[in-house]
Amino acid sequence: MLGEQSDDRIAANIVTGIGFLGAGVIFKGKMSVLGLTTAAVIWSMAAIGMVIGTGEFVLAFFLTGCMFIILAFFHKIERMLSGFFFTKTLYITFQDIGLYHLKDFEELLLDGSVKPVRKGLEKRGNQLMVIYDITGRRKHIQAVNEKIVGLDYVYEFSYS
């Protein structure tokens, strides 16, 4: 009456449900996305749960240990490496909408030993807002930030 039962159908429904849960914890901001690690952990734990459901307890124990190591120690490695390569998002608002300031500003970024990638350009009234991702050594990014503060054509500046 219920039809044929198969493990792959159970797994498919678990994947569908976890997909909705994972999507629910991901939040997109104006220029950022939050919750990806949480979504990845939910997916991983669901996969480990399915491994337990198939009776592969040793594999599930091993995978749980791997997840613990990744979650406990990889942020320390990331922090250690961030001294070498660091990425910041810059939000720059220029005094006016003239593109000549934009060209001068991009030359400043290129001279600062950082790699800039323009992510957005928006006109707000009589001002121009530009968003960049810059990657480089921490000290180079700090030096660029100090130069930006001294620019008279920059109305507002922030980074995250």
PDB file of C-alpha atoms in Angstrom:
ATOM      1  CA  MET A   1       0.000   0.000   0.000  1.00  0.00           C
ATOM      2  CA  LEU A   2       2.807   2.443   0.807  1.00  0.00           C
ATOM      3  CA  GLY A   3       4.902   1.409  -2.142  1.00  0.00           C
ATOM      4  CA  GLU A   4       8.498   0.375  -2.331  1.00  0.00           C
ATOM      5  CA  GLN A   5      10.809   1.711   0.378  1.00  0.00           C
ATOM      6  CA  SER A   6      14.371   2.610  -0.516  1.00  0.00           C
ATOM      7  CA  ASP A   7      17.230   4.306   1.269  1.00  0.00           C
ATOM      8  CA  ASP A   8      17.880   6.733  -1.561  1.00  0.00           C
ATOM      9  CA  ARG A   9      14.370   8.185  -1.248  1.00  0.00           C
ATOM     10  CA  ILE A  10      14.912   8.757   2.467  1.00  0.00           C
ATOM     11  CA  ALA A  11      18.249  10.450   1.772  1.00  0.00           C
ATOM     12  CA  ALA A  12      16.687  12.617  -0.934  1.00  0.00           C
ATOM     13  CA  ASN A  13      14.056  13.886   1.501  1.00  0.00           C
ATOM     14  CA  ILE A  14      16.686  14.575   4.155  1.00  0.00           C
ATOM     15  CA  VAL A  15      18.724  16.554   1.621  1.00  0.00           C
ATOM     16  CA  THR A  16      15.636  18.554   0.638  1.00  0.00           C
ATOM     17  CA  GLY A  17      14.787  19.384   4.241  1.00  0.00           C
ATOM     18  CA  ILE A  18      18.345  20.286   5.167  1.00  0.00           C
ATOM     19  CA  GLY A  19      18.556  22.445   2.049  1.00  0.00           C
ATOM     20  CA  PHE A  20      15.683  24.559   3.354  1.00  0.00           C
ATOM     21  CA  LEU A  21      17.240  24.767   6.824  1.00  0.00           C
ATOM     22  CA  GLY A  22      20.627  25.710   5.367  1.00  0.00           C
ATOM     23  CA  ALA A  23      19.091  28.373   3.162  1.00  0.00           C
ATOM     24  CA  GLY A  24      17.253  29.764   6.166  1.00  0.00           C
ATOM     25  CA  VAL A  25      20.442  30.531   8.083  1.00  0.00           C
ATOM     26  CA  ILE A  26      22.138  32.371   5.209  1.00  0.00           C
ATOM     27  CA  PHE A  27      21.608  36.126   5.281  1.00  0.00           C
ATOM     28  CA  LYS A  28      22.616  38.454   2.474  1.00  0.00           C
ATOM     29  CA  GLY A  29      23.467  42.005   3.423  1.00  0.00           C
ATOM     30  CA  LYS A  30      24.153  44.878   1.070  1.00  0.00           C
ATOM     31  CA  MET A  31      27.624  43.617   0.189  1.00  0.00           C
ATOM     32  CA  SER A  32      28.135  40.602   2.456  1.00  0.00           C
ATOM     33  CA  VAL A  33      26.784  37.151   3.120  1.00  0.00           C
ATOM     34  CA  LEU A  34      26.512  35.734   6.641  1.00  0.00           C
ATOM     35  CA  GLY A  35      25.746  32.233   7.880  1.00  0.00           C
ATOM     36  CA  LEU A  36      27.648  30.170   5.324  1.00  0.00           C
ATOM     37  CA  THR A  37      29.656  28.356   8.001  1.00  0.00           C
ATOM     38  CA  THR A  38      26.488  27.586   9.942  1.00  0.00           C
ATOM     39  CA  ALA A  39      24.809  26.251   6.803  1.00  0.00           C
ATOM     40  CA  ALA A  40      27.863  24.104   6.015  1.00  0.00           C
ATOM     41  CA  VAL A  41      27.845  22.663   9.551  1.00  0.00           C
ATOM     42  CA  ILE A  42      24.135  21.835   9.260  1.00  0.00           C
ATOM     43  CA  TRP A  43      24.799  20.020   5.971  1.00  0.00           C
ATOM     44  CA  SER A  44      27.781  18.174   7.438  1.00  0.00           C
ATOM     45  CA  MET A  45      25.888  17.056  10.524  1.00  0.00           C
ATOM     46  CA  ALA A  46      22.990  15.860   8.368  1.00  0.00           C
ATOM     47  CA  ALA A  47      25.454  13.843   6.291  1.00  0.00           C
ATOM     48  CA  ILE A  48      26.957  12.345   9.447  1.00  0.00           C
ATOM     49  CA  GLY A  49      23.432  11.521  10.639  1.00  0.00           C
ATOM     50  CA  MET A  50      22.755   9.673   7.383  1.00  0.00           C
ATOM     51  CA  VAL A  51      26.045   7.782   7.790  1.00  0.00           C
ATOM     52  CA  ILE A  52      24.920   6.728  11.281  1.00  0.00           C
ATOM     53  CA  GLY A  53      21.558   5.703   9.824  1.00  0.00           C
ATOM     54  CA  THR A  54      23.323   3.320   7.447  1.00  0.00           C
ATOM     55  CA  GLY A  55      25.172   1.716  10.368  1.00  0.00           C
ATOM     56  CA  GLU A  56      28.651   3.050   9.535  1.00  0.00           C
ATOM     57  CA  PHE A  57      29.479   4.101  13.093  1.00  0.00           C
ATOM     58  CA  VAL A  58      33.276   4.142  12.692  1.00  0.00           C
ATOM     59  CA  LEU A  59      33.042   6.403   9.645  1.00  0.00           C
ATOM     60  CA  ALA A  60      30.572   8.665  11.479  1.00  0.00           C
ATOM     61  CA  PHE A  61      32.933   8.900  14.467  1.00  0.00           C
ATOM     62  CA  PHE A  62      35.845   9.754  12.150  1.00  0.00           C
ATOM     63  CA  LEU A  63      33.832  12.420  10.296  1.00  0.00           C
ATOM     64  CA  THR A  64      32.646  13.930  13.582  1.00  0.00           C
ATOM     65  CA  GLY A  65      36.282  14.157  14.699  1.00  0.00           C
ATOM     66  CA  CYS A  66      37.214  15.837  11.415  1.00  0.00           C
ATOM     67  CA  MET A  67      34.421  18.376  11.858  1.00  0.00           C
ATOM     68  CA  PHE A  68      35.522  19.089  15.422  1.00  0.00           C
ATOM     69  CA  ILE A  69      39.119  19.673  14.307  1.00  0.00           C
ATOM     70  CA  ILE A  70      38.034  21.922  11.442  1.00  0.00           C
ATOM     71  CA  LEU A  71      35.706  24.017  13.595  1.00  0.00           C
ATOM     72  CA  ALA A  72      38.077  24.214  16.565  1.00  0.00           C
ATOM     73  CA  PHE A  73      41.387  24.920  14.859  1.00  0.00           C
ATOM     74  CA  PHE A  74      40.944  26.333  11.368  1.00  0.00           C
ATOM     75  CA  HIS A  75      40.020  29.792  12.639  1.00  0.00           C
ATOM     76  CA  LYS A  76      43.419  29.891  14.378  1.00  0.00           C
ATOM     77  CA  ILE A  77      45.163  29.038  11.116  1.00  0.00           C
ATOM     78  CA  GLU A  78      43.055  31.662   9.329  1.00  0.00           C
ATOM     79  CA  ARG A  79      44.026  34.279  11.921  1.00  0.00           C
ATOM     80  CA  MET A  80      47.691  33.334  11.551  1.00  0.00           C
ATOM     81  CA  LEU A  81      47.529  33.634   7.754  1.00  0.00           C
ATOM     82  CA  SER A  82      45.576  36.893   7.878  1.00  0.00           C
ATOM     83  CA  GLY A  83      48.811  38.676   8.777  1.00  0.00           C
ATOM     84  CA  PHE A  84      50.081  37.770   5.332  1.00  0.00           C
ATOM     85  CA  PHE A  85      46.954  38.242   3.235  1.00  0.00           C
ATOM     86  CA  PHE A  86      44.030  40.253   4.423  1.00  0.00           C
ATOM     87  CA  THR A  87      40.840  41.329   2.643  1.00  0.00           C
ATOM     88  CA  LYS A  88      38.761  44.358   3.540  1.00  0.00           C
ATOM     89  CA  THR A  89      35.725  45.919   1.904  1.00  0.00           C
ATOM     90  CA  LEU A  90      36.052  49.681   1.482  1.00  0.00           C
ATOM     91  CA  TYR A  91      33.037  51.976   1.229  1.00  0.00           C
ATOM     92  CA  ILE A  92      34.086  55.326  -0.233  1.00  0.00           C
ATOM     93  CA  THR A  93      31.803  58.312  -0.823  1.00  0.00           C
ATOM     94  CA  PHE A  94      33.258  61.094  -2.965  1.00  0.00           C
ATOM     95  CA  GLN A  95      32.304  64.781  -2.579  1.00  0.00           C
ATOM     96  CA  ASP A  96      30.877  64.938  -6.104  1.00  0.00           C
ATOM     97  CA  ILE A  97      30.021  62.652  -9.007  1.00  0.00           C
ATOM     98  CA  GLY A  98      33.085  63.552 -11.099  1.00  0.00           C
ATOM     99  CA  LEU A  99      34.855  60.422 -12.307  1.00  0.00           C
ATOM    100  CA  TYR A 100      38.275  62.119 -12.214  1.00  0.00           C
ATOM    101  CA  HIS A 101      38.350  61.526  -8.431  1.00  0.00           C
ATOM    102  CA  LEU A 102      37.616  57.866  -9.056  1.00  0.00           C
ATOM    103  CA  LYS A 103      40.599  57.542 -11.391  1.00  0.00           C
ATOM    104  CA  ASP A 104      42.911  59.274  -8.895  1.00  0.00           C
ATOM    105  CA  PHE A 105      41.609  57.074  -6.098  1.00  0.00           C
ATOM    106  CA  GLU A 106      42.155  53.852  -8.053  1.00  0.00           C
ATOM    107  CA  GLU A 107      45.730  54.936  -8.818  1.00  0.00           C
ATOM    108  CA  LEU A 108      46.242  55.471  -5.082  1.00  0.00           C
ATOM    109  CA  LEU A 109      45.003  51.943  -4.405  1.00  0.00           C
ATOM    110  CA  LEU A 110      47.304  50.442  -7.036  1.00  0.00           C
ATOM    111  CA  ASP A 111      50.293  52.366  -5.657  1.00  0.00           C
ATOM    112  CA  GLY A 112      49.557  51.056  -2.161  1.00  0.00           C
ATOM    113  CA  SER A 113      50.701  47.446  -2.774  1.00  0.00           C
ATOM    114  CA  VAL A 114      47.149  46.139  -2.513  1.00  0.00           C
ATOM    115  CA  LYS A 115      44.965  44.426  -5.074  1.00  0.00           C
ATOM    116  CA  PRO A 116      41.689  46.338  -5.504  1.00  0.00           C
ATOM    117  CA  VAL A 117      38.528  44.913  -7.050  1.00  0.00           C
ATOM    118  CA  ARG A 118      35.660  47.347  -7.632  1.00  0.00           C
ATOM    119  CA  LYS A 119      32.444  45.730  -6.415  1.00  0.00           C
ATOM    120  CA  GLY A 120      29.969  48.529  -6.893  1.00  0.00           C
ATOM    121  CA  LEU A 121      29.436  52.067  -8.098  1.00  0.00           C
ATOM    122  CA  GLU A 122      26.386  54.074  -7.091  1.00  0.00           C
ATOM    123  CA  LYS A 123      25.290  57.675  -7.536  1.00  0.00           C
ATOM    124  CA  ARG A 124      23.577  59.154  -4.480  1.00  0.00           C
ATOM    125  CA  GLY A 125      22.340  62.646  -5.190  1.00  0.00           C
ATOM    126  CA  ASN A 126      25.419  64.675  -6.015  1.00  0.00           C
ATOM    127  CA  GLN A 127      27.796  62.127  -4.461  1.00  0.00           C
ATOM    128  CA  LEU A 128      29.426  58.990  -5.813  1.00  0.00           C
ATOM    129  CA  MET A 129      29.683  55.858  -3.640  1.00  0.00           C
ATOM    130  CA  VAL A 130      32.165  53.164  -4.619  1.00  0.00           C
ATOM    131  CA  ILE A 131      32.726  49.786  -2.981  1.00  0.00           C
ATOM    132  CA  TYR A 132      36.039  47.927  -3.277  1.00  0.00           C
ATOM    133  CA  ASP A 133      37.442  44.684  -1.979  1.00  0.00           C
ATOM    134  CA  ILE A 134      41.143  45.163  -1.349  1.00  0.00           C
ATOM    135  CA  THR A 135      43.549  42.335  -0.623  1.00  0.00           C
ATOM    136  CA  GLY A 136      47.084  42.642   0.638  1.00  0.00           C
ATOM    137  CA  ARG A 137      49.272  42.571   3.690  1.00  0.00           C
ATOM    138  CA  ARG A 138      47.728  44.054   6.803  1.00  0.00           C
ATOM    139  CA  LYS A 139      50.311  46.844   7.035  1.00  0.00           C
ATOM    140  CA  HIS A 140      49.722  47.835   3.388  1.00  0.00           C
ATOM    141  CA  ILE A 141      45.967  48.017   3.925  1.00  0.00           C
ATOM    142  CA  GLN A 142      46.491  50.156   7.032  1.00  0.00           C
ATOM    143  CA  ALA A 143      48.786  52.470   5.050  1.00  0.00           C
ATOM    144  CA  VAL A 144      46.131  52.825   2.328  1.00  0.00           C
ATOM    145  CA  ASN A 145      43.506  53.613   4.988  1.00  0.00           C
ATOM    146  CA  GLU A 146      45.733  56.368   6.384  1.00  0.00           C
ATOM    147  CA  LYS A 147      46.158  57.856   2.901  1.00  0.00           C
ATOM    148  CA  ILE A 148      42.403  57.786   2.290  1.00  0.00           C
ATOM    149  CA  VAL A 149      41.716  59.734   5.482  1.00  0.00           C
ATOM    150  CA  GLY A 150      43.891  62.561   4.148  1.00  0.00           C
ATOM    151  CA  LEU A 151      42.104  62.893   0.799  1.00  0.00           C
ATOM    152  CA  ASP A 152      40.048  66.071   0.571  1.00  0.00           C
ATOM    153  CA  TYR A 153      37.753  64.737  -2.169  1.00  0.00           C
ATOM    154  CA  VAL A 154      36.594  61.817   0.014  1.00  0.00           C
ATOM    155  CA  TYR A 155      33.419  62.758   1.870  1.00  0.00           C
ATOM    156  CA  GLU A 156      32.972  59.517   3.820  1.00  0.00           C
ATOM    157  CA  PHE A 157      35.035  56.366   4.264  1.00  0.00           C
ATOM    158  CA  SER A 158      34.456  53.101   6.107  1.00  0.00           C
ATOM    159  CA  TYR A 159      35.567  49.504   5.835  1.00  0.00           C
ATOM    160  CA  SER A 160      34.567  46.093   7.077  1.00  0.00           C
TER     161      SER A 160
END
